[in-house]
Coordinates of C-alpha atoms and ligand atoms in Angstrom, one line a residue:
X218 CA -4.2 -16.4 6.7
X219 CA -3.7 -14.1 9.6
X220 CA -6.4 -11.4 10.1
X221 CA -4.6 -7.5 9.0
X222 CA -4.8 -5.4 11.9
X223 CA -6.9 -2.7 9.8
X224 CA -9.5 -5.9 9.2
X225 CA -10.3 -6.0 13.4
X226 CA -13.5 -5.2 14.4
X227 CA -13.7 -1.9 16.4
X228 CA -12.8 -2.1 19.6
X229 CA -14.5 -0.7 22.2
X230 CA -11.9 1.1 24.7
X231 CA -10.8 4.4 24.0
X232 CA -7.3 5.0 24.2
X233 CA -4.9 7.7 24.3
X234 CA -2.2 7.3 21.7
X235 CA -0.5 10.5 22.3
X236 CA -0.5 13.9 24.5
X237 CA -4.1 14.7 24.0
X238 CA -4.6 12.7 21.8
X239 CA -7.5 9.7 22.0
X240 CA -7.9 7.2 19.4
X241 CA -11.7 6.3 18.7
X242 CA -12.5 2.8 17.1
X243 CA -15.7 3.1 14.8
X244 CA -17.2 0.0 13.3
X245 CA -17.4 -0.3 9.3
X246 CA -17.7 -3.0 7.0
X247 CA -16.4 -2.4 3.5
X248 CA -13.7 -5.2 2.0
X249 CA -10.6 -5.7 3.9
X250 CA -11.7 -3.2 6.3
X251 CA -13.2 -3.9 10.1
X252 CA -12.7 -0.3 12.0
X253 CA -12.0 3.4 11.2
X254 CA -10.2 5.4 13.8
X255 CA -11.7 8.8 15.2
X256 CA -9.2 10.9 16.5
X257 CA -10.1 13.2 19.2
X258 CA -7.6 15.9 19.9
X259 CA -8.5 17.5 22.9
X260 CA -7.8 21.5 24.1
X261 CA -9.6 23.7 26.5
X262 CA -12.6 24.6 24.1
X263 CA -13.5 20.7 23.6
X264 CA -12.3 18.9 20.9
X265 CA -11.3 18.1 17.7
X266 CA -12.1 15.1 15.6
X267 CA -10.0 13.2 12.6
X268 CA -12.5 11.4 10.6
X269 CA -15.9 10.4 12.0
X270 CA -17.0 7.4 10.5
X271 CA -19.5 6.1 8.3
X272 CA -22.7 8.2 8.1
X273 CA -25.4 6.6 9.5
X274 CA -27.3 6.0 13.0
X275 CA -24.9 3.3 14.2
X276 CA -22.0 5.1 14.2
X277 CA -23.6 8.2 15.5
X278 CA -24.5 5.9 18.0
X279 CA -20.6 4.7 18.5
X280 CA -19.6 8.4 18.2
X281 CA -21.5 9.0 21.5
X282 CA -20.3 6.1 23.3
X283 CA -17.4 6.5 22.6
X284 CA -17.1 10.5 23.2
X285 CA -19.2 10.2 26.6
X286 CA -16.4 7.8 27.4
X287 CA -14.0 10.5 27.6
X288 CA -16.0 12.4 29.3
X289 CA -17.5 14.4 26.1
X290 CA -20.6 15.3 24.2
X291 CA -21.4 16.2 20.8
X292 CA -21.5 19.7 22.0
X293 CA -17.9 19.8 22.8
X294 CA -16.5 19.2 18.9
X295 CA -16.2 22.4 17.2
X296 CA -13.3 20.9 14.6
X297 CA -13.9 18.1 12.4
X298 CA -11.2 16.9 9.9
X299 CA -11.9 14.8 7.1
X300 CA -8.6 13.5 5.4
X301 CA -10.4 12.6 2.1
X302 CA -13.9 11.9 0.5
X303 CA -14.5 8.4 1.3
X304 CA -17.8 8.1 2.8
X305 CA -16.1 6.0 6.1
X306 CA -14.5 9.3 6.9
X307 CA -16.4 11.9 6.6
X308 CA -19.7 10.0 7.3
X309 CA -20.2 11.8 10.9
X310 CA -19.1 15.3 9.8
X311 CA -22.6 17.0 8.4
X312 CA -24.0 16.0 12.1
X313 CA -21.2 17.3 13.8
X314 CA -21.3 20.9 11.6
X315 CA -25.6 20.5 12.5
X316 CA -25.3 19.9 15.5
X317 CA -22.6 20.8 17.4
X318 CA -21.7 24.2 15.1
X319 CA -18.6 22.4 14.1
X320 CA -16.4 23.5 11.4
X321 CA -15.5 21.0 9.0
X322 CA -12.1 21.4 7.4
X323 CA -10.8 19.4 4.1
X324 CA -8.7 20.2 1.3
X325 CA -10.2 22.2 -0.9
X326 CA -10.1 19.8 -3.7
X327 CA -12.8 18.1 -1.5
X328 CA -15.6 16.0 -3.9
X329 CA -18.6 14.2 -2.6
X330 CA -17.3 10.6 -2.6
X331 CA -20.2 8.7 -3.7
X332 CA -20.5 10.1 -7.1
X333 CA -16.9 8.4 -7.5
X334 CA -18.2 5.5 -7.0
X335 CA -21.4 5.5 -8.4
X336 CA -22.7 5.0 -11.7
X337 CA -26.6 6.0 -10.3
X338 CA -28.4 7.9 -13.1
X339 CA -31.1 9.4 -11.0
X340 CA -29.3 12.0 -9.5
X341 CA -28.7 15.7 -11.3
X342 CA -26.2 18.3 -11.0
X343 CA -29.5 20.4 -10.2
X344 CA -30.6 17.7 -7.5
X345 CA -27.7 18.3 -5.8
X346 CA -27.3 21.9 -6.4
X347 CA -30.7 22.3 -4.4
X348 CA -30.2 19.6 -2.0
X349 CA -26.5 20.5 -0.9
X350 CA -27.1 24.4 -1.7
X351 CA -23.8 25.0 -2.3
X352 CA -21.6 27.3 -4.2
X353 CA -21.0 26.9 -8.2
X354 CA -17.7 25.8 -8.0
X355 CA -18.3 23.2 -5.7
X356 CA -21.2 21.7 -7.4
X357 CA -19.0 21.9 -10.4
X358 CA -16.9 19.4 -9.3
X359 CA -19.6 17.4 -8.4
X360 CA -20.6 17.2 -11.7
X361 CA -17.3 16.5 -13.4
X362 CA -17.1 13.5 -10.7
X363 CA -20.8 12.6 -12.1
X364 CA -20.0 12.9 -15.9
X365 CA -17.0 10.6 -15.0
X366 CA -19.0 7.8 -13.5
X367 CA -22.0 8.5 -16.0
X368 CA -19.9 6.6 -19.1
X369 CA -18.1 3.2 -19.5
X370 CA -14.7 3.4 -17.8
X371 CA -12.3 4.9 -19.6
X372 CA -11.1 1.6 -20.3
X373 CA -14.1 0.2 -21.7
X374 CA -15.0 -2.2 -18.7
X375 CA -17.5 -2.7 -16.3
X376 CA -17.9 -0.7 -13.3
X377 CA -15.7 -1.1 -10.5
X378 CA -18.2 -1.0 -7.9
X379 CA -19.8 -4.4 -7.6
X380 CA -23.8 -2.8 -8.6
X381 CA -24.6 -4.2 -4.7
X382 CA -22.6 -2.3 -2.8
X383 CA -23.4 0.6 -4.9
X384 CA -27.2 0.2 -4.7
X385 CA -26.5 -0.3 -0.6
X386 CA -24.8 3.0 -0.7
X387 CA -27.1 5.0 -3.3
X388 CA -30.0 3.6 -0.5
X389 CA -28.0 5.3 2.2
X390 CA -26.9 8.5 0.5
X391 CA -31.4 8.9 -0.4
X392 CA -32.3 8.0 2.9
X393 CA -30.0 10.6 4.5
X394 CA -30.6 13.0 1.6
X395 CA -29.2 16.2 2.4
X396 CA -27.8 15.8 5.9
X397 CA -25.4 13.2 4.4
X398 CA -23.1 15.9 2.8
X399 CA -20.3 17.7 4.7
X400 CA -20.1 21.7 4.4
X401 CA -16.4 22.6 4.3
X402 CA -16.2 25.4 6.2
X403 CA -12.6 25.2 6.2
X404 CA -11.2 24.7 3.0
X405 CA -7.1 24.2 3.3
X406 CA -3.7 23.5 1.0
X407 CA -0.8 22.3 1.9
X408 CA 1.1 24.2 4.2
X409 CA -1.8 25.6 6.2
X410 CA -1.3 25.5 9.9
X411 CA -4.3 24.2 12.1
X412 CA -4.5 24.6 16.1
X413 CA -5.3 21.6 17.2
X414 CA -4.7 19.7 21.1
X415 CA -3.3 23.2 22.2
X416 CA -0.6 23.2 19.2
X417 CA -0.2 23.6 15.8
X418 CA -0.7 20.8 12.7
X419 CA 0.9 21.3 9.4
X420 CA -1.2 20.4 6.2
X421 CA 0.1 18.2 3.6
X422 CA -1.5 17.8 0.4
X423 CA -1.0 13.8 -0.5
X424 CA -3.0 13.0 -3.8
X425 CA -2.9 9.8 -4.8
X426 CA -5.5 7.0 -2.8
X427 CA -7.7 10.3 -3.3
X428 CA -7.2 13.9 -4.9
X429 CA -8.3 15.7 -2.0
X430 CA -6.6 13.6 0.5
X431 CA -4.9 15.7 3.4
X432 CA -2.1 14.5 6.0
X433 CA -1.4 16.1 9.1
X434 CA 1.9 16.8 11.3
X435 CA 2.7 17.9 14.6
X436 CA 6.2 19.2 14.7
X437 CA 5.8 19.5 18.6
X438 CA 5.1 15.4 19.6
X439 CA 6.2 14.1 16.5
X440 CA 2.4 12.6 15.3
X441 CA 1.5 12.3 12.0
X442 CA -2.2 11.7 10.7
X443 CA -2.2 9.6 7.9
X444 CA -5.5 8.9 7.1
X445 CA -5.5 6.1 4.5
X446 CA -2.6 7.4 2.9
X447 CA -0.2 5.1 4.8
X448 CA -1.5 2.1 6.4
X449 CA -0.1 -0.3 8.5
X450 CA 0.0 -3.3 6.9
X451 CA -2.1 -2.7 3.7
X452 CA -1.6 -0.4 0.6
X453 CA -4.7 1.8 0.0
X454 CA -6.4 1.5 -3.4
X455 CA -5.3 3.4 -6.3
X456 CA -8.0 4.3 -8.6
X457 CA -7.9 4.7 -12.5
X458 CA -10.9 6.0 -12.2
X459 CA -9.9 9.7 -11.5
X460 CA -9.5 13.5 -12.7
X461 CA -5.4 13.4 -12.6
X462 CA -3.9 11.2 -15.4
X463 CA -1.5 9.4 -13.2
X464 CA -2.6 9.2 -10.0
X465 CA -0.2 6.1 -9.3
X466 CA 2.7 9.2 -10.1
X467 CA 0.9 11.7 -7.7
X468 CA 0.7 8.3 -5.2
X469 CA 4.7 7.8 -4.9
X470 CA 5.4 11.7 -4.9
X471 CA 2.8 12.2 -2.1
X472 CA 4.7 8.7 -0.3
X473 CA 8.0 11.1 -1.3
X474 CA 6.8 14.1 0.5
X475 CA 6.0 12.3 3.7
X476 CA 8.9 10.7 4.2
X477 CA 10.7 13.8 3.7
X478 CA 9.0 14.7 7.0
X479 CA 11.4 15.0 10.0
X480 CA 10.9 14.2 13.4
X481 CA 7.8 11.8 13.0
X482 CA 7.6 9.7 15.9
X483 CA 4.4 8.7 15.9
X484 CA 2.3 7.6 12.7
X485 CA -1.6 7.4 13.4
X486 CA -3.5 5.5 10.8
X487 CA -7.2 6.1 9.7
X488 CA -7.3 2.3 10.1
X489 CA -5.2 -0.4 12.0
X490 CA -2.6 0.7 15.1
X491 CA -0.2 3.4 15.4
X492 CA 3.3 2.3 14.1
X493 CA 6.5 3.9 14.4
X494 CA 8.2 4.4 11.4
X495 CA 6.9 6.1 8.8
X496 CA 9.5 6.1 6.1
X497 CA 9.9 2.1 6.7
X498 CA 6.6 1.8 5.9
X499 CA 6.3 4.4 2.8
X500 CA 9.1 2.7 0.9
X501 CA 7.7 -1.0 1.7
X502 CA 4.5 0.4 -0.2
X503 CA 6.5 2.0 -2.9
X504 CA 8.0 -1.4 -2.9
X505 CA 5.0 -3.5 -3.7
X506 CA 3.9 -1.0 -6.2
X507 CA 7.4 -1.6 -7.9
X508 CA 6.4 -5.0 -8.2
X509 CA 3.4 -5.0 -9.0
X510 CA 4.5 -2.8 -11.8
X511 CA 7.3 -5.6 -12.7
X512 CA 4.5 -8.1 -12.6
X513 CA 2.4 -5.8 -15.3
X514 CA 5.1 -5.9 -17.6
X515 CA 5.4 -9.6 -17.2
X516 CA 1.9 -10.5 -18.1
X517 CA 2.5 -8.1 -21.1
X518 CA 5.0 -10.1 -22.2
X519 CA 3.5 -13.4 -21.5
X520 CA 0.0 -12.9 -22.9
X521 CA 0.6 -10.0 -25.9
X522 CA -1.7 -6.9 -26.4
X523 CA -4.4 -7.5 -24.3
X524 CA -7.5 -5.5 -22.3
X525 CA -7.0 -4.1 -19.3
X526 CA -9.7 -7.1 -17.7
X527 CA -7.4 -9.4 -19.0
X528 CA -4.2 -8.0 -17.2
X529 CA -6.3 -7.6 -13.9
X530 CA -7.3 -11.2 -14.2
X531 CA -3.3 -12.5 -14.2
X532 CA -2.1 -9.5 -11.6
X533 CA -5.2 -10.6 -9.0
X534 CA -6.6 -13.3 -7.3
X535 CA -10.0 -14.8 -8.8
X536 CA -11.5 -13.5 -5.5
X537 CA -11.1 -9.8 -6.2
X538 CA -11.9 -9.9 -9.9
X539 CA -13.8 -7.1 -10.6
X540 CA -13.9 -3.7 -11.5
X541 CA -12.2 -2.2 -8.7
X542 CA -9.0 -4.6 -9.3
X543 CA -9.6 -3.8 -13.0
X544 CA -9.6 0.1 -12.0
X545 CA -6.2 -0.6 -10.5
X546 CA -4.9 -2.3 -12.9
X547 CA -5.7 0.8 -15.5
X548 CA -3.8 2.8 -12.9
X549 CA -0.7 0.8 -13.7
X550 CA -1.1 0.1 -17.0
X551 CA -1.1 4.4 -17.3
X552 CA 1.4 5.3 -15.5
X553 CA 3.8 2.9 -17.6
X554 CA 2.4 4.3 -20.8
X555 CA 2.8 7.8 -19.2
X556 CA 7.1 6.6 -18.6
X557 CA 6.9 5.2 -22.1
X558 CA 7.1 1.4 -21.0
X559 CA 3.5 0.8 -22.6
X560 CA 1.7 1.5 -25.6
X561 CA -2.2 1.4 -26.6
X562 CA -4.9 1.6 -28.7
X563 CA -8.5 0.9 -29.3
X564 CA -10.1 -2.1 -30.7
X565 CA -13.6 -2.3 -32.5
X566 CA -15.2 -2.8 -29.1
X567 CA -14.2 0.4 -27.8
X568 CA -11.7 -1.5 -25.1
X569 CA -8.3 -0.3 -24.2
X570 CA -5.5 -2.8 -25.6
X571 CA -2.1 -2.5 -23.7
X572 CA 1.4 -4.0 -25.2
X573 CA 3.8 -3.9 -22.9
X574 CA 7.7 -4.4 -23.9
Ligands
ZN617 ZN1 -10.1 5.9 1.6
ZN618 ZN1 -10.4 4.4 4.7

């Protein structure tokens, strides 16, 4: 099978995708993935950057390559944007806010990504009260997060992180301790205008792949920052595992309210190359959701009242078995109970049975 575009390894030239606009490939390494893209959105103070990577010394490393390459320094970022709390975005932010003064702007909803997806029981709401030093209601959520990962799945599975990648990332987040955590200093909603590149960016709020993930639209060139809301030629993972009881729902309505954008021209991906249109590609991902749904109700029909392993097992390939294709699969399975096309209960085991149809 053809490699995706968003599975590429980074790419070392830098390359201006728009007006002021420079497109920074950072390495990662997580499934599926190859490279993040850093914006840098230039104006006469420095710049501004979109997502900086894993935290870590090798892509602080990249970050400075790559920067120097466009003739800039650390020194010159005084914006950072994170689109959402997964640690290969706003991995680079806490050393930008250290030590370049940056402000680091997300939505509000913001939460510390590796408790979601983390299960580590060594780590207190007090630990990271004192560690982070941050305000109550920040901390709260950072709790809720932690109470969430701290029992079985809802579901009564496994999980979803395979324990090695957790462990690999739990090593990480100790070893960087406290300079591993972005402070927002810019908290924002949808609707708020940033000035970025010389012109202004409209916020929109797109929960779904995340709760706190943020889009971003230039009315002027026509660019839209998608983060990992809309990919090129992937659909981002939707979670079970979350604080909103549908997330799957808040997914297509935050698909909805992008495509309802006019006058994008320009779609700029956290990962994988800029593509053209945007609503072509938000409906082909509503699409494959449709059918994946379809497929749910199939294997309901097939197989009877069955766990929510057991669906995940006929809905994916043998290679991605697991919890995170199990917490998926709960996604789906909720959001049809939620339309009334499923039902379910509990059985002695404590597991979530599903009948579909
Ligand atoms: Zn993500
Ligand atoms: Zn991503």
């Amino acid at each position: 099978m053809a490699r995706k575009q968003e599975q590429e390894p980074a790419r070392s030239e830098v390359e201006e995708v728009a007006a002021g606009v420079l497109r920074m490939q950072l390495p990662i390494r997580m499934p599926g993935l190859g490279h993040v893209n850093m914006y840098a959105l230039l104006d006469d103070e420095g710049a501004a950057v979109v997502d900086p990577g894993l935290p870590g010394p090798l892509t602080w490393r990249t970050i400075r390559n790559r920067l120097g390459q466009a003739g800039l320094a650390v020194r010159h970022v005084h914006t950072v944007v994170v689109t959402h709390s997964h640690p290969d975005h706003f991995g680079g932010a806490a050393r930008f806010a250290r030590e370049a003064g940056a402000q680091v702007v997300a939505h509000r909803a913001f939460r510390f990504g590796v408790l979601e997806t983390s299960d580590e029981p060594e780590v207190s709401v007090e630990d990271l009260a004192e560690q982070t030093g941050e305000a109550g209601a920040q901390v709260e959520s950072h709790a809720r997060a932690l109470d969430a990962w701290r029992s079985r799945t809802p579901w009564g599975g496994e999980h979803p992180m395979p324990g090695f990648r957790t462990r690999t990332k739990w090593r990480m987040a100790r070893w960087l301790g406290r300079s591993f955590i972005p402070p927002i200093s810019r908290p924002v909603r949808s609707g708020d205008v940033l000035k970025l590149a010389g012109r202004e960016w409209f916020v929109t709020h797109t929960p779904g792949h995340t709760e706190d993930h943020i889009c971003l639209h230039d009315p002027d060139e026509g660019l839209f920052l998608a983060g990992d809301h809309v990919l090129p030629t992937i659909t981002p993972h939707i979670s079970g595992l979350s604080l909103s009881p549908d997330p799957l729902h808040n997914f297509f309505e935050s698909l909805d309210r992008v495509a309802a954008i006019e006058s994008v021209r320009h779609c700029l991906p956290a990962h994988g190359h800029p593509f053209r249109d945007l609503r072509a590609r938000t409906e082909a991902i509503k699409r494959h959701h449709f059918e994946r749904l379809e497929n749910v109700k199939g294997i309901g029909r097939r197989l009877g009242p069955s766990t929510v392993r057991a669906f995940s097992r006929e809905l994916f390939k043998p290679r991605s078995w697991g919890g995170m294709a199990e917490s998926e699969t709960y996604a789906h399975l909720e959001h049809l109970r939620l339309s009334g096309e499923a039902s379910v209960h509990r059985d002695g085991g404590g597991q979530l049975v599903y009948e579909t149809g």
